[in-house]
XYZ file of N, CA and C in Angstrom:
756
model
N 11.612 -2.312 8.969
C 11.776 -2.060 7.272
C 12.913 -1.424 7.410
N 13.633 -1.668 6.534
C 15.451 -1.293 6.521
C 15.801 -1.642 4.944
N 16.570 -0.548 4.595
C 16.624 0.811 5.548
C 15.724 2.226 4.667
N 15.372 2.755 5.309
C 14.741 3.919 4.864
C 15.584 5.116 4.533
N 15.173 5.569 3.355
C 16.227 6.744 3.096
C 15.551 8.198 2.659
N 15.675 9.084 3.288
C 15.167 10.288 3.090
C 16.259 11.169 2.053
N 15.936 11.358 0.921
C 16.807 12.302 0.115
C 17.020 13.643 0.007
N 18.176 13.923 0.007
C 17.975 15.615 0.248
C 19.319 15.929 -1.061
N 18.910 15.904 -2.595
C 19.688 16.031 -3.426
C 20.118 18.000 -3.149
N 21.668 18.053 -3.625
C 22.511 17.223 -4.005
C 23.162 16.368 -3.232
N 22.867 16.587 -1.494
C 23.432 15.823 -0.779
C 23.156 14.238 -0.848
N 24.494 13.400 0.126
C 23.942 12.373 -0.024
C 22.925 11.903 0.899
N 22.416 10.778 0.167
C 21.031 10.292 1.058
C 21.373 9.913 2.185
N 20.545 10.130 3.591
C 20.802 9.660 4.855
C 19.959 8.482 5.057
N 20.160 7.428 5.420
C 20.065 6.064 5.620
C 19.413 5.930 7.613
N 18.463 5.360 7.574
C 17.427 5.049 8.754
C 17.723 3.801 8.952
N 18.114 3.098 9.742
C 18.136 1.692 9.897
C 17.880 1.028 11.397
N 17.115 1.427 12.379
C 17.340 1.004 13.547
C 17.244 -0.447 14.063
N 18.077 -0.818 15.320
C 17.844 -2.040 15.429
C 16.652 -2.555 15.960
N 17.224 -4.173 15.820
C 15.411 -4.775 16.209
C 15.091 -4.254 17.615
N 13.822 -3.918 17.610
C 12.984 -2.911 18.905
C 13.088 -1.594 19.210
N 14.286 -1.215 18.547
C 14.456 0.133 18.576
C 14.019 1.381 17.567
N 13.196 2.161 17.958
C 12.836 3.481 16.967
C 13.802 4.093 16.365
N 13.829 4.556 14.991
C 14.176 5.942 14.505
C 13.088 6.859 13.979
N 13.559 7.942 14.683
C 12.475 9.067 14.470
C 13.483 10.567 14.041
N 12.338 10.880 12.723
C 12.721 11.954 12.329
C 11.730 13.102 12.131
N 12.043 14.281 12.236
C 11.366 15.324 12.242
C 11.980 16.473 11.204
N 11.357 17.167 10.271
C 11.752 18.447 9.789
C 11.723 18.420 8.484
N 12.071 19.696 7.306
C 11.757 20.097 6.304
C 12.109 18.985 5.126
N 11.173 18.659 4.034
C 11.400 17.627 3.231
C 12.261 18.569 2.017
N 13.166 17.953 1.443
C 13.688 18.580 0.454
C 14.064 17.545 -1.017
N 13.405 16.284 -0.717
C 13.719 15.126 -1.610
C 12.657 13.890 -1.220
N 12.874 12.981 -2.298
C 12.014 11.948 -2.116
C 12.387 11.080 -0.692
N 11.524 10.172 -0.741
C 11.649 9.099 0.761
C 11.393 7.792 -0.025
N 12.562 7.109 -0.076
C 13.094 5.748 -0.562
C 12.797 4.631 0.795
N 11.483 3.991 0.596
C 11.480 2.878 1.632
C 12.049 1.639 1.041
N 12.846 0.913 1.662
C 13.198 -0.347 0.988
C 13.420 -1.389 2.484
N 12.666 -2.391 1.909
C 12.335 -3.272 3.059
C 12.426 -4.785 2.746
N 12.287 -5.912 3.326
C 12.661 -7.337 2.678
C 11.652 -7.410 2.023
N 10.438 -7.427 2.068
C 9.294 -7.815 1.492
C 8.549 -6.607 0.437
N 9.231 -5.313 0.849
C 8.040 -4.095 -0.027
C 9.199 -3.267 -0.160
N 8.872 -2.367 -1.185
C 9.818 -1.074 -1.594
C 8.876 -0.090 -2.201
N 9.030 0.933 -1.846
C 8.499 2.200 -2.653
C 8.671 3.335 -2.417
N 8.216 4.619 -2.860
C 8.943 6.030 -2.924
C 7.561 6.963 -2.617
N 8.091 7.650 -1.656
C 6.864 8.671 -1.413
C 7.805 10.020 -1.771
N 6.729 11.046 -2.608
C 7.391 12.150 -3.457
C 6.704 13.311 -2.442
N 7.243 14.138 -1.720
C 6.944 14.819 -1.167
C 6.238 16.240 -1.690
N 6.586 16.239 -3.093
C 6.200 17.195 -4.255
C 4.629 17.399 -4.563
N 4.040 15.733 -4.565
C 2.864 15.427 -4.744
C 1.976 14.701 -3.809
N 2.861 14.335 -2.357
C 2.594 13.534 -1.440
C 1.886 12.051 -2.017
N 2.295 11.845 -2.959
C 2.122 10.832 -3.611
C 3.213 9.610 -3.532
N 2.355 8.236 -3.677
C 3.173 7.046 -3.307
C 3.553 6.407 -4.931
N 4.858 5.870 -4.856
C 4.902 5.594 -6.475
C 5.850 4.059 -6.301
N 5.590 3.100 -7.298
C 6.262 1.909 -7.352
C 6.421 1.052 -6.268
N 5.410 0.934 -5.774
C 5.025 0.042 -4.621
C 5.241 -1.309 -5.003
N 6.087 -1.711 -4.453
C 6.343 -3.335 -4.996
C 6.870 -4.189 -4.068
N 6.423 -5.843 -4.306
C 6.623 -6.875 -3.394
C 7.823 -7.164 -3.969
N 9.035 -7.444 -3.478
C 10.309 -8.389 -3.869
C 10.297 -9.433 -4.107
N 9.517 -10.109 -3.556
C 9.661 -11.859 -3.834
C 10.336 -12.755 -2.632
N 11.181 -11.846 -1.934
C 11.964 -12.243 -0.887
C 11.276 -14.013 -0.483
N 11.904 -14.882 -0.079
C 11.645 -16.075 0.597
C 10.741 -15.897 1.649
N 9.862 -16.961 1.628
C 8.782 -16.397 2.725
C 7.697 -17.577 2.450
N 7.311 -18.139 3.357
C 6.024 -19.153 3.276
C 4.900 -18.520 2.667
N 4.747 -17.437 3.066
C 3.235 -17.070 2.141
C 3.603 -15.580 1.529
N 4.735 -15.775 0.434
C 4.970 -14.817 -0.630
C 4.171 -15.011 -2.039
N 3.622 -14.114 -2.597
C 3.070 -14.149 -3.562
C 3.710 -13.880 -4.988
N 4.898 -13.515 -4.528
C 5.731 -13.466 -5.930
C 7.095 -14.021 -6.044
N 7.796 -14.388 -7.168
C 9.077 -15.005 -7.268
C 10.454 -13.827 -7.397
N 10.060 -12.821 -7.700
C 10.706 -11.627 -8.253
C 10.377 -10.576 -8.097
N 10.945 -9.195 -7.726
C 10.368 -7.693 -7.912
C 8.948 -7.600 -8.740
N 8.093 -7.215 -8.359
C 6.598 -6.996 -9.172
C 6.354 -6.037 -8.396
N 5.952 -4.898 -9.515
C 5.220 -3.706 -9.153
C 3.889 -3.980 -8.680
N 3.073 -3.713 -7.628
C 1.845 -4.009 -7.669
C 1.109 -2.595 -7.775
N 1.513 -1.368 -7.683
C 1.004 -0.314 -7.494
C 2.135 0.870 -8.501
N 1.510 1.129 -9.319
C 2.529 2.089 -10.380
C 2.859 3.566 -9.592
N 1.496 3.844 -9.049
C 0.985 4.856 -8.115
C -0.025 5.040 -7.581
N 0.062 5.858 -6.201
C -1.137 6.196 -5.221
C -1.028 7.502 -5.044
N -1.617 8.303 -5.736
C -1.441 9.931 -5.673
C -3.003 10.991 -5.302
N -2.643 11.555 -4.122
C -3.581 12.459 -4.138
C -3.727 13.899 -5.121
N -4.949 14.203 -5.284
C -5.049 15.508 -6.187
C -5.223 16.507 -4.912
N -4.222 17.602 -4.927
C -4.058 18.276 -4.027
C -3.667 19.636 -4.972
N -4.252 20.741 -4.359
C -3.395 21.833 -5.238
C -2.175 22.625 -4.486
N -1.525 23.154 -5.154
C -0.110 23.843 -4.766
C -0.309 24.422 -3.483
N -1.083 25.060 -3.061
C -1.404 25.951 -1.870
C -1.573 24.431 -0.857
N -2.536 23.951 -0.780
C -2.409 22.366 -0.622
C -1.076 21.800 0.022
N -0.300 21.602 -1.073
C 1.155 21.281 -1.000
C 2.382 21.751 -0.499
N 2.138 22.983 -0.334
C 3.081 23.773 0.257
C 3.673 23.585 1.474
N 5.265 23.748 1.600
C 6.079 23.668 2.722
C 5.667 22.460 3.478
N 5.892 21.145 3.216
C 5.780 19.997 3.728
C 6.809 19.486 4.797
N 6.493 19.228 5.997
C 7.289 18.765 6.901
C 6.953 17.316 7.230
N 8.130 16.599 7.613
C 7.917 14.926 7.616
C 8.300 14.842 9.084
N 7.427 13.927 9.671
C 7.387 13.305 11.035
C 7.687 11.835 10.875
N 8.555 11.117 10.970
C 9.016 9.865 10.463
C 9.388 9.221 11.785
N 8.597 7.719 11.397
C 9.129 7.073 12.532
C 9.240 5.531 12.197
N 10.220 4.795 12.190
C 10.605 3.692 11.719
C 10.952 2.503 12.795
N 10.226 1.467 12.942
C 10.882 0.545 14.116
C 10.374 -0.804 13.622
N 11.355 -1.958 13.685
C 11.278 -3.394 13.344
C 10.410 -3.019 11.905
N 9.481 -3.417 11.559
C 8.915 -4.044 10.246
C 7.974 -2.877 9.795
N 7.672 -2.122 10.729
C 6.541 -0.901 10.469
C 7.226 0.554 10.148
N 6.588 1.342 9.411
C 6.878 2.853 9.063
C 5.335 3.569 9.220
N 5.645 4.833 10.049
C 4.676 5.956 10.033
C 5.693 7.027 9.375
N 4.941 7.916 8.229
C 5.417 9.021 7.848
C 4.199 10.026 7.316
N 4.337 10.922 8.405
C 3.293 12.057 8.847
C 3.817 13.336 7.702
N 3.208 13.600 6.845
C 3.470 14.888 6.034
C 2.461 15.898 6.509
N 3.042 17.105 7.578
C 2.286 18.288 7.669
C 2.503 19.435 6.478
N 1.572 19.908 5.918
C 1.652 21.033 4.876
C 0.960 22.123 5.292
N 0.967 23.320 4.591
C 0.190 24.705 4.541
C -1.281 24.675 4.895
N -2.039 23.321 4.173
C -3.084 23.210 3.774
C -3.616 21.834 4.705
N -2.571 21.070 5.066
C -3.465 19.741 5.918
C -2.354 18.783 6.114
N -2.484 17.550 6.201
C -1.502 16.371 6.588
C -2.276 15.247 5.469
N -1.107 14.713 5.744
C -1.320 13.137 4.960
C -0.235 12.333 5.744
N -0.935 10.639 5.950
C 0.021 10.030 6.772
C 0.063 8.948 5.934
N 1.327 8.189 5.907
C 1.572 6.891 5.388
C 1.745 5.857 6.220
N 0.960 4.715 6.628
C 1.568 3.640 7.268
C 1.620 2.082 6.462
N 3.001 1.542 7.195
C 3.377 0.610 5.951
C 3.799 -0.497 7.023
N 3.485 -1.844 6.419
C 4.299 -2.652 7.504
C 4.959 -3.549 6.342
N 6.109 -3.988 6.739
C 6.885 -4.888 5.816
C 6.887 -6.238 6.052
N 5.746 -6.663 4.965
C 5.725 -7.969 4.976
C 4.932 -8.689 3.718
N 4.957 -9.889 3.126
C 4.569 -10.195 1.878
C 3.335 -10.235 1.646
N 2.299 -10.215 2.914
C 0.796 -10.097 2.506
C 0.157 -9.314 3.808
N -1.253 -9.210 3.534
C -1.905 -9.135 4.971
C -2.500 -7.249 4.768
N -2.881 -6.429 5.675
C -3.493 -5.374 5.480
C -2.138 -4.374 5.758
N -1.333 -4.097 5.029
C -0.068 -4.037 4.910
C 0.479 -2.557 4.696
N -0.644 -1.670 4.026
C -0.409 -0.433 3.904
C -1.569 0.627 3.692
N -1.503 1.702 4.279
C -2.820 2.993 4.107
C -1.793 4.334 4.152
N -3.433 4.931 3.321
C -2.765 6.476 3.229
C -3.949 7.115 4.003
N -3.805 7.920 4.425
C -4.909 8.716 5.392
C -4.782 10.322 5.585
N -5.596 11.191 4.470
C -5.565 12.365 4.059
C -6.432 13.176 5.291
N -6.113 14.423 5.526
C -6.547 15.038 6.375
C -6.782 16.643 6.161
N -7.395 17.073 5.056
C -7.596 18.368 4.261
C -8.640 19.042 4.753
N -9.279 20.325 4.412
C -10.476 20.978 4.460
C -11.733 20.257 3.975
N -11.534 19.353 2.932
C -12.443 19.007 2.004
C -11.712 17.325 1.527
N -12.500 16.770 1.057
C -12.579 15.845 0.676
C -11.129 15.463 -0.380
N -10.438 14.787 -0.319
C -9.187 14.225 -1.384
C -9.628 13.245 -2.038
N -9.125 13.383 -3.781
C -9.457 12.144 -4.155
C -8.263 11.760 -4.326
N -8.048 10.039 -4.431
C -6.747 9.675 -4.456
C -7.213 8.514 -5.913
N -6.043 8.627 -6.559
C -5.908 7.556 -7.575
C -5.090 6.491 -7.523
N -5.406 5.483 -7.732
C -4.610 4.223 -7.707
C -4.739 3.813 -8.715
N -3.150 3.734 -9.375
C -2.847 2.769 -10.695
C -1.916 1.740 -10.213
N -2.369 0.489 -10.832
C -1.878 -0.439 -10.985
C -0.547 -0.629 -11.805
N 0.387 -1.513 -11.265
C 1.484 -2.185 -12.136
C 1.266 -2.713 -13.100
N 2.149 -2.924 -14.024
C 1.890 -3.055 -15.504
C 1.250 -4.419 -15.700
N 2.000 -5.637 -14.935
C 1.216 -6.846 -15.355
C -0.036 -7.163 -14.049
N -0.633 -6.078 -13.623
C -1.616 -6.530 -12.707
C -3.178 -5.799 -13.119
N -4.042 -6.236 -12.768
C -5.299 -5.748 -13.100
C -6.564 -6.108 -12.445
N -7.801 -4.915 -12.102
C -8.933 -5.237 -11.383
C -9.637 -6.158 -11.843
N -10.142 -7.197 -11.187
C -11.629 -8.018 -11.717
C -12.217 -8.214 -10.717
N -12.982 -8.928 -10.999
C -14.654 -9.228 -9.898
C -14.111 -10.900 -9.545
N -14.217 -11.184 -8.292
C -14.034 -12.313 -7.885
C -15.251 -13.017 -7.995
N -15.298 -14.004 -8.806
C -16.231 -14.855 -9.183
C -17.517 -15.741 -7.766
N -16.244 -15.721 -6.564
C -16.398 -16.202 -5.238
C -16.935 -15.585 -4.370
N -16.946 -14.185 -4.489
C -17.455 -13.364 -3.512
C -17.781 -12.032 -4.430
N -17.760 -11.742 -5.392
C -18.748 -10.794 -6.338
C -17.886 -9.443 -5.912
N -16.810 -9.159 -5.364
C -16.077 -8.033 -4.674
C -15.065 -7.734 -5.836
N -14.535 -6.576 -5.871
C -13.275 -6.222 -6.868
C -12.093 -6.677 -6.105
N -11.383 -7.279 -7.002
C -9.849 -7.449 -6.651
C -8.889 -7.172 -7.548
N -7.634 -7.253 -7.013
C -6.583 -6.904 -8.264
C -5.500 -8.260 -8.007
N -4.954 -8.389 -9.234
C -3.886 -9.708 -9.231
C -3.251 -9.439 -10.715
N -2.428 -10.555 -10.483
C -1.690 -10.716 -11.962
C -2.200 -12.254 -12.976
N -3.208 -13.161 -12.188
C -3.597 -13.996 -12.634
C -3.221 -15.163 -12.563
N -1.632 -15.191 -12.315
C -1.030 -16.465 -11.956
C -1.343 -17.264 -11.188
N -1.625 -18.538 -11.217
C -1.772 -19.240 -10.468
C -0.548 -19.789 -9.331
N -1.124 -20.427 -7.986
C -0.207 -20.655 -6.877
C 0.656 -21.970 -7.411
N 1.849 -21.538 -6.820
C 2.967 -22.748 -7.266
C 3.193 -23.395 -5.503
N 3.059 -24.616 -5.307
C 3.186 -25.216 -4.062
C 4.601 -25.578 -3.852
N 5.315 -25.441 -2.655
C 6.405 -25.783 -2.120
C 6.958 -27.370 -2.846
N 5.965 -28.447 -3.074
C 6.086 -29.596 -3.312
C 5.924 -29.519 -4.787
N 5.646 -28.618 -5.914
C 6.060 -28.404 -6.837
C 7.330 -27.914 -7.347
N 7.890 -26.603 -6.447
C 8.905 -26.083 -6.744
C 9.252 -25.936 -5.212
N 10.487 -26.492 -5.082
C 10.888 -25.526 -3.398
C 11.762 -24.545 -3.640
N 11.935 -23.908 -4.707
C 12.731 -22.647 -5.218
C 11.551 -21.304 -5.633
N 10.770 -22.047 -6.320
C 9.924 -21.243 -7.098
C 8.156 -21.169 -6.316
N 8.182 -21.555 -5.386
C 6.835 -21.508 -4.870
C 6.256 -20.356 -4.531
N 4.870 -20.114 -4.523
C 4.418 -18.939 -4.356
C 3.075 -18.962 -4.352
N 2.321 -17.962 -3.466
C 0.562 -18.126 -3.384
C 0.183 -17.221 -4.746
N -1.018 -17.331 -5.275
C -1.637 -16.452 -5.853
C -1.831 -14.779 -5.559
N -1.366 -14.046 -6.410
C -1.139 -12.423 -6.141
C -2.564 -11.969 -6.130
N -3.124 -11.461 -4.951
C -4.454 -11.000 -4.963
C -4.409 -10.090 -3.823
N -5.247 -9.118 -4.101
C -5.117 -7.607 -3.510
C -6.249 -7.226 -3.885
N -6.826 -6.292 -2.667
C -8.177 -5.108 -2.783
C -7.897 -3.793 -2.070
N -8.184 -2.966 -2.771
C -8.679 -1.362 -2.189
C -9.153 -1.734 -0.822
N -8.710 -1.269 -0.130
C -9.424 -1.182 1.263
C -10.101 0.228 1.541
N -11.532 0.732 1.282
C -11.658 2.193 1.737
C -12.131 2.238 3.287
N -11.997 3.582 4.037
C -12.967 3.814 5.080
C -12.894 5.069 4.976
N -14.125 5.130 4.996
C -14.951 6.898 4.885
C -14.785 7.321 3.407
N -14.887 6.622 2.560
C -13.846 6.932 1.273
C -15.187 6.379 -0.023
N -15.542 6.848 -1.038
C -16.509 6.402 -2.111
C -15.794 6.146 -3.516
N -15.859 4.904 -4.077
C -15.232 4.987 -5.705
C -15.903 5.827 -6.514
N -15.001 6.564 -6.946
C -15.858 7.226 -8.257
C -15.005 7.104 -9.743
N -14.377 5.810 -9.748
C -14.040 5.542 -11.133
C -13.025 3.876 -11.106
N -13.683 2.890 -11.500
C -13.444 2.071 -11.911
C -13.050 1.494 -13.473
N -11.872 1.303 -13.469
C -11.372 0.610 -14.767
C -10.363 -0.887 -14.236
N -9.765 -1.646 -15.602
C -9.419 -2.630 -15.293
C -7.889 -2.116 -14.855
N -7.499 -1.167 -14.736
C -6.204 -0.854 -14.259
C -5.877 0.205 -13.049
N -7.030 0.958 -13.049
C -7.117 2.278 -11.960
C -8.217 2.733 -11.445
N -8.351 2.747 -10.221
C -9.308 3.519 -9.496
C -9.220 4.803 -8.898
N -10.289 5.721 -8.870
C -10.247 6.666 -8.172
C -11.356 6.336 -6.804
N -11.062 7.450 -5.586
C -11.555 7.795 -4.813
C -11.786 8.978 -3.975
N -12.941 9.272 -3.416
C -13.017 10.120 -2.980
C -12.942 10.399 -1.218
N -11.978 10.590 -0.657
C -11.881 10.411 0.611
C -11.866 11.281 1.551
N -13.083 11.237 2.545
C -13.129 12.209 3.526
C -12.342 12.518 4.248
N -11.927 13.739 4.965
C -10.903 14.156 5.796
C -11.041 13.053 7.141
N -9.644 12.550 6.956
C -9.437 11.767 8.499
C -9.920 10.237 7.850
N -10.449 10.036 6.763
C -10.724 8.774 5.861
C -9.366 8.042 5.640
N -9.385 7.039 5.221
C -8.446 6.428 4.156
C -8.313 5.370 3.482
N -7.390 4.911 2.703
C -6.995 4.229 1.466
C -6.399 3.313 2.301
N -6.973 1.936 1.925
C -5.902 1.139 2.850
C -5.735 -0.080 1.312
N -4.571 -0.719 1.783
C -4.570 -2.010 0.651
C -4.077 -3.401 1.544
N -4.400 -4.224 0.821
C -4.433 -5.582 1.511
C -4.407 -6.773 0.397
N -3.698 -7.144 0.870
C -2.980 -8.513 -0.131
C -3.436 -9.821 0.821
N -3.116 -10.897 -0.293
C -3.459 -12.384 0.256
C -4.574 -12.673 0.795
N -4.577 -13.803 1.259
C -5.846 -13.926 1.996
C -7.048 -13.396 2.550
N -6.444 -11.970 3.175
C -7.414 -10.979 3.779
C -7.990 -10.182 2.580
N -7.508 -10.517 1.645
C -8.126 -9.647 0.308
C -9.487 -10.461 -0.249
N -9.805 -11.701 -0.133
C -10.710 -12.436 -0.666
C -11.549 -12.903 0.358
N -11.400 -13.096 1.972
C -12.301 -13.228 2.818
C -13.611 -12.868 2.386
N -14.420 -13.607 3.358
C -15.823 -12.994 3.361
C -15.922 -12.308 4.648
N -15.699 -11.437 4.440
C -15.854 -10.450 5.538
C -16.803 -9.203 5.080
N -16.796 -8.029 6.108
C -17.836 -7.066 5.779
C -17.238 -5.694 5.590
N -15.846 -5.836 5.262
C -15.258 -4.649 5.112
C -14.879 -3.838 6.711
N -14.140 -2.858 6.008
C -13.798 -1.751 7.220
C -15.071 -1.171 7.832
N -15.062 -0.675 9.087
C -15.554 0.347 9.736
C -15.236 1.762 9.325
N -16.259 2.693 9.557
C -15.856 3.647 9.610
C -14.831 4.544 10.500
N -13.835 5.210 10.550
C -12.909 5.577 11.321
C -12.641 6.785 10.565
N -12.290 7.932 11.585
C -11.849 9.393 10.770
C -10.649 10.148 11.956
N -10.017 9.010 12.809
C -9.128 9.512 13.693
C -8.474 8.192 13.862
N -6.933 8.327 13.526
C -6.032 7.183 14.111
C -6.469 6.161 13.667
N -6.602 5.942 12.398
C -7.079 4.390 11.893
C -5.722 3.657 11.423
N -5.750 2.205 11.478
C -4.800 1.692 11.726
C -4.622 0.506 10.670
N -3.271 0.499 9.836
C -3.078 -0.498 8.948
C -3.366 -2.054 9.684
N -4.003 -2.745 9.690
C -4.549 -4.192 10.440
C -3.281 -5.082 9.716
N -3.126 -5.957 10.849
C -2.304 -7.357 10.349
C -3.174 -8.281 9.873
N -2.962 -9.431 9.375
C -3.788 -10.404 8.674
C -4.577 -10.838 9.773
N -5.906 -11.396 9.479
C -6.431 -11.915 10.482
C -6.497 -13.370 10.921
N -5.658 -13.888 9.567
C -4.961 -15.364 9.873
C -5.750 -16.381 10.202
N -7.151 -16.181 9.101
C -7.932 -17.872 9.318
C -9.332 -17.418 10.143
N -9.527 -16.608 10.373
C -10.396 -16.412 11.681
C -11.784 -16.220 10.652
N -11.612 -15.821 9.605
C -12.832 -15.631 8.218
C -12.845 -16.681 7.295
N -13.953 -17.118 6.941
C -13.889 -18.265 5.582
C -12.988 -17.422 4.466
N -12.346 -18.336 3.709
C -11.693 -17.951 2.730
C -11.802 -18.698 1.666
N -12.262 -18.414 0.494
C -12.530 -18.682 -0.741
C -11.670 -19.301 -1.618
N -12.112 -20.308 -2.355
C -10.715 -20.660 -3.408
C -10.334 -19.554 -4.223
N -8.911 -20.044 -5.146
C -8.494 -18.893 -5.598
C -9.248 -18.786 -7.028
N -9.250 -17.554 -7.698
C -10.391 -17.534 -8.474
C -9.331 -18.086 -9.522
N -10.146 -18.399 -10.681
C -9.663 -19.237 -12.086
C -9.483 -18.424 -13.184
N -8.528 -18.410 -13.820
C -8.841 -17.181 -15.064
C -9.240 -16.182 -15.043
N -8.824 -15.450 -14.167
C -9.841 -14.151 -13.608
C -9.893 -13.225 -15.098
N -10.861 -12.239 -15.217
C -10.780 -11.598 -16.400
C -10.640 -10.143 -15.968
N -10.004 -9.117 -16.784
C -9.681 -7.939 -16.115
C -11.151 -7.221 -16.659
N -11.463 -6.014 -15.494
C -12.553 -5.648 -15.659
C -12.730 -4.521 -17.035
N -13.549 -4.483 -17.812
C -13.385 -3.629 -19.243
C -12.874 -4.693 -20.064
N -12.265 -5.806 -19.738
C -11.294 -6.204 -20.952
C -11.980 -7.345 -21.745
């Protein structure tokens, strides 16, 4: 995941971009936003809220890409925390190849962000650990919407744009943009066409899954409250239904 820029205004941003197979580790008080820029994904973490903003697929060339130009998948993923819970954030950061782990410790608890720079798969999760349940609010990007997949009966999100094969366009090919929220020890409390809210137990997590893994006929994540991992794609080990046709936004 290259590069990663913790910003400390008004100073010049510091960039961390380790060589392949090497780690970059950072620990210290956070004074500005953390901007993550990868080949396939970009996003920002704001220590003032412990929220993730503008989670974007870049559309960089890849056989399994789902967009051909930068597309905001999530406008925000934000925990509801008090000023006391957010006070005094300290960052422990590790970047290695295409993976990132950012652990924010505060006066009231901690929140871990794990991310993988890939065009699809289980590539993102947030794991809050505070004294009580934390509400996480997910807001989709402006071109995306939640819908009920007619083939699985489950809630997915996407932009409704059909896939384009390499035979149809050697430069404009892409798979259909499909994803789902992946809860672990978390309960959905709101669902609209563009927003979900979740009550996440301490040590539980909210993950994000993109591509085939988002629509496969799986049973979902098992309960886990410690060292839960953002998983790689299962890559064909479970049945994958057809792409939905003309999906309808929930509430639309």
